[in-house]
XYZ file of C-alpha atoms in Angstrom:
282
model
C 0.000 0.000 0.000
C 1.269 3.460 -0.889
C 0.561 6.804 0.744
C -2.015 9.151 -0.723
C -0.798 12.425 -2.212
C -2.664 15.550 -3.238
C -2.239 14.462 -6.853
C -4.519 11.509 -6.024
C -7.183 13.693 -4.446
C -8.138 16.469 -6.857
C -11.683 15.262 -7.505
C -12.084 14.149 -3.882
C -11.202 17.607 -2.540
C -13.703 19.305 -4.851
C -16.416 16.797 -3.912
C -15.754 17.124 -0.153
C -15.984 20.896 -0.381
C -19.063 20.934 -2.595
C -20.989 18.793 -0.115
C -19.780 20.796 2.872
C -20.758 24.132 1.325
C -24.198 22.802 0.406
C -24.634 21.575 3.968
C -23.670 24.930 5.487
C -24.915 27.551 3.058
C -27.920 25.721 1.624
C -30.162 28.214 -0.198
C -27.960 31.142 0.818
C -26.128 32.857 3.681
C -28.775 35.278 4.920
C -26.493 36.870 7.512
C -23.944 37.774 4.830
C -26.677 39.735 3.043
C -26.357 42.356 5.793
C -23.060 43.405 4.168
C -23.071 45.500 0.965
C -22.314 43.305 -2.017
C -19.489 45.524 -3.263
C -17.617 45.677 0.059
C -14.114 44.173 0.021
C -12.215 42.936 3.055
C -9.042 41.254 4.273
C -8.815 38.469 6.828
C -6.151 36.456 8.609
C -6.445 32.983 10.116
C -4.334 32.067 13.127
C -3.888 28.930 15.194
C -4.318 29.308 18.926
C -2.251 26.196 19.634
C 0.812 24.427 18.295
C -0.053 22.143 15.399
C 1.013 20.283 12.286
C -0.827 21.686 9.283
C -2.951 19.712 6.845
C -5.839 20.730 4.611
C -4.610 23.705 2.596
C -6.108 22.322 -0.634
C -9.556 22.081 0.966
C -9.400 25.718 2.092
C -8.384 26.794 -1.409
C -11.293 24.839 -2.885
C -13.814 26.443 -0.508
C -13.064 29.962 -1.686
C -12.500 28.935 -5.305
C -15.955 27.356 -5.431
C -17.619 30.304 -3.705
C -15.946 33.108 -5.661
C -12.734 32.884 -7.719
C -12.037 36.538 -6.923
C -10.961 35.575 -3.401
C -7.180 35.393 -3.050
C -5.682 33.008 -0.479
C -2.117 33.769 0.614
C -0.597 30.857 2.529
C 2.125 31.364 5.101
C 2.506 27.616 5.754
C 2.436 24.312 3.875
C 0.951 20.914 4.670
C 3.152 18.963 7.059
C 4.678 22.063 8.643
C 4.865 22.405 12.424
C 3.621 25.767 13.667
C 3.651 27.452 17.064
C 0.587 28.813 18.849
C -0.605 32.203 17.521
C 1.037 31.673 14.121
C -0.671 33.222 11.086
C -1.594 30.424 8.686
C -3.012 32.379 5.754
C -4.415 35.729 4.632
C -7.538 36.284 2.555
C -8.683 39.167 0.408
C -11.883 39.530 -1.580
C -15.618 40.236 -1.211
C -16.494 40.445 2.491
C -19.637 38.369 2.007
C -17.635 35.489 0.534
C -14.956 35.557 3.205
C -17.590 35.243 5.912
C -19.714 32.665 4.096
C -16.710 30.411 3.539
C -15.085 30.892 6.941
C -16.673 28.025 8.849
C -16.394 25.412 6.104
C -12.766 26.304 5.404
C -11.814 26.221 9.071
C -13.712 22.986 9.664
C -11.548 21.220 7.089
C -8.313 22.830 8.248
C -8.878 22.292 11.983
C -9.921 18.666 11.529
C -7.189 17.602 9.126
C -4.561 19.491 11.118
C -5.824 17.746 14.244
C -5.161 14.373 12.598
C -1.732 15.470 11.345
C -0.795 16.792 14.777
C -1.755 13.558 16.519
C 0.101 11.507 13.910
C 3.239 13.603 14.354
C 3.052 12.916 18.088
C 2.974 9.164 17.485
C 5.632 9.277 14.765
C 7.958 11.087 17.147
C 7.459 8.361 19.752
C 8.900 5.690 17.433
C 11.516 7.799 15.674
C 14.639 5.807 14.885
C 13.042 2.357 15.173
C 12.295 1.909 11.472
C 8.693 0.900 12.106
C 5.891 2.424 10.035
C 2.740 3.540 11.837
C -0.400 2.781 9.836
C -3.896 4.208 9.927
C -7.090 2.107 9.746
C -10.597 2.331 8.295
C -11.854 3.983 11.510
C -12.580 7.296 9.809
C -15.364 9.882 9.646
C -17.812 8.703 6.943
C -17.297 10.655 3.735
C -13.875 11.996 4.732
C -11.703 8.871 4.577
C -9.386 10.045 1.803
C -8.959 13.460 3.426
C -8.165 11.972 6.826
C -5.747 9.446 5.366
C -3.961 12.254 3.529
C -3.703 14.130 6.841
C -2.094 11.019 8.362
C 0.755 11.315 5.865
C 1.198 15.025 6.672
C 1.927 13.968 10.256
C 4.605 11.458 9.313
C 2.539 8.270 9.527
C 1.395 6.001 6.696
C -1.692 4.665 4.957
C -2.960 1.108 5.289
C -5.501 -0.024 2.690
C -7.961 2.681 1.656
C -11.044 0.463 1.766
C -12.316 -3.036 1.200
C -11.345 -2.994 -2.476
C -7.599 -2.394 -2.679
C -6.188 -5.112 -0.406
C -7.283 -8.263 1.416
C -7.372 -8.316 5.209
C -8.440 -11.799 6.210
C -9.681 -11.761 9.796
C -10.994 -14.368 12.230
C -14.519 -14.464 10.807
C -13.259 -14.684 7.207
C -10.999 -17.567 8.213
C -13.861 -19.390 9.916
C -16.169 -18.871 6.915
C -13.507 -20.070 4.447
C -12.557 -23.140 6.460
C -9.058 -22.077 7.435
C -6.188 -19.729 6.691
C -4.814 -21.632 3.702
C -8.140 -21.860 1.820
C -8.763 -18.165 2.491
C -5.388 -17.112 1.079
C -5.788 -19.429 -1.924
C -9.198 -17.883 -2.668
C -7.781 -14.371 -2.383
C -5.024 -15.139 -4.886
C -7.594 -16.557 -7.276
C -10.118 -13.714 -6.904
C -7.721 -10.768 -7.267
C -4.201 -11.735 -8.324
C -1.732 -9.003 -7.486
C -3.688 -7.509 -4.598
C -1.863 -7.570 -1.235
C -3.035 -10.373 1.050
C -2.878 -9.810 4.799
C -3.934 -12.350 7.411
C -4.770 -11.583 11.036
C -3.443 -14.156 13.532
C -3.908 -14.560 17.257
C -1.007 -16.863 18.111
C 2.249 -18.253 16.756
C 0.609 -21.388 15.391
C -1.661 -19.279 13.192
C 1.383 -17.235 12.177
C 3.030 -20.411 10.865
C -0.128 -21.246 8.923
C -0.238 -17.786 7.378
C 3.426 -17.982 6.382
C 2.971 -21.416 4.842
C -0.036 -20.119 2.913
C 2.098 -17.318 1.468
C 0.510 -14.234 3.055
C 2.206 -10.953 2.135
C 1.515 -9.373 5.528
C 0.605 -10.965 8.851
C -1.222 -8.924 11.468
C -0.286 -9.938 15.006
C -3.467 -9.304 16.952
C -2.780 -8.506 20.618
C 0.208 -10.829 20.911
C 2.491 -10.410 23.912
C 5.810 -8.640 23.464
C 7.599 -11.965 23.851
C 5.462 -13.552 21.137
C 5.996 -10.554 18.840
C 9.751 -10.945 19.159
C 9.422 -14.674 18.492
C 7.190 -13.926 15.490
C 9.909 -11.727 14.008
C 12.416 -14.583 14.412
C 10.074 -17.182 12.930
C 9.097 -15.022 9.987
C 12.688 -14.152 9.060
C 11.604 -11.744 6.349
C 9.203 -14.121 4.576
C 6.347 -11.656 5.143
C 5.838 -8.215 6.624
C 4.576 -8.168 10.222
C 2.019 -5.726 11.571
C 1.283 -5.336 15.284
C -2.230 -4.314 16.231
C -4.531 -4.095 19.223
C -4.002 -3.080 22.838
C -1.156 -0.677 22.073
C -0.976 2.512 24.166
C 1.218 5.600 24.171
C 3.276 3.969 26.921
C 3.864 0.696 25.050
C 4.137 1.965 21.466
C 7.906 2.314 21.323
C 8.465 -1.021 23.070
C 6.285 -2.712 20.448
C 8.199 -0.913 17.694
C 11.469 -2.236 19.117
C 10.330 -5.874 18.764
C 11.268 -5.640 15.081
C 7.798 -5.640 13.509
C 7.485 -3.730 10.242
C 4.218 -1.952 10.942
C 1.966 -0.918 13.818
C -1.641 -0.023 13.019
C -3.375 2.479 15.295
C -7.057 3.347 14.976
C -6.567 6.434 17.139
C -4.712 8.189 14.310
C -8.062 9.040 12.722
C -10.634 7.905 15.299
C -9.682 10.117 18.248
C -9.591 13.416 16.396
C -9.303 16.655 18.372
C -9.638 19.682 16.114
C -7.050 22.440 16.284
C -8.302 25.771 17.658
C -8.291 28.266 14.774
C -9.590 31.808 14.504
C -10.289 34.211 11.612
C -9.968 37.956 12.042
C -11.650 40.194 9.431
C -10.724 43.764 8.609
C -11.754 46.156 5.857
């Protein structure tokens, strides 16, 4: 699996923004009508807390869709660390448009920057170990691609995007298929070339997954001792992913077992938006 880039997301960004503007503005911003149509204004957006930035393309799309006359002047780029009270961007254009687009633009920026900031925190915890931290499918409905892009801005990595681009054969799939080997064989037959990952709960199942030729084996809540043993047994025949029951306190210790990946639902599930503020002036 490869990380998403903005080049992959052009249509997605426009679609995200179109839906968000329709949700917020609906038939029209009646409060903005209080302002004379011809009035121009400037605005600045600041962050009230330290953050890692993500979401600049979504902000650009908000004002581009509302009125191409609005100019957005960025002072930062995606992936950049910023201190509290930093100016992130300036706006200039029709006052009505700046105010109508404010909330939607900041919603995207504060949410995606919140994900990037959390991911940077986790990436820093395992720096130097060589492990890759992966996101999951635990995302806000309708914003998966955006959130997964934000993960990469924070120094972490993308797992599969959905149920279509890679196999992840879990306990219930194994039971329904009659075992690990039949499940892997069926996957190879159904979609040759797609990555095949198998979730295992003990070292015996690991051996079965390796014998079946899995590309990646997910070690589900194995002990640290068993993870280290799994690395020895695998000896590079497949990539190993640790998952489940991993906390801030144990993350680096898990990384030091020698696994290739650690998947963490909290990268996108426990999102705390960054506190942003827009200041308008004429």
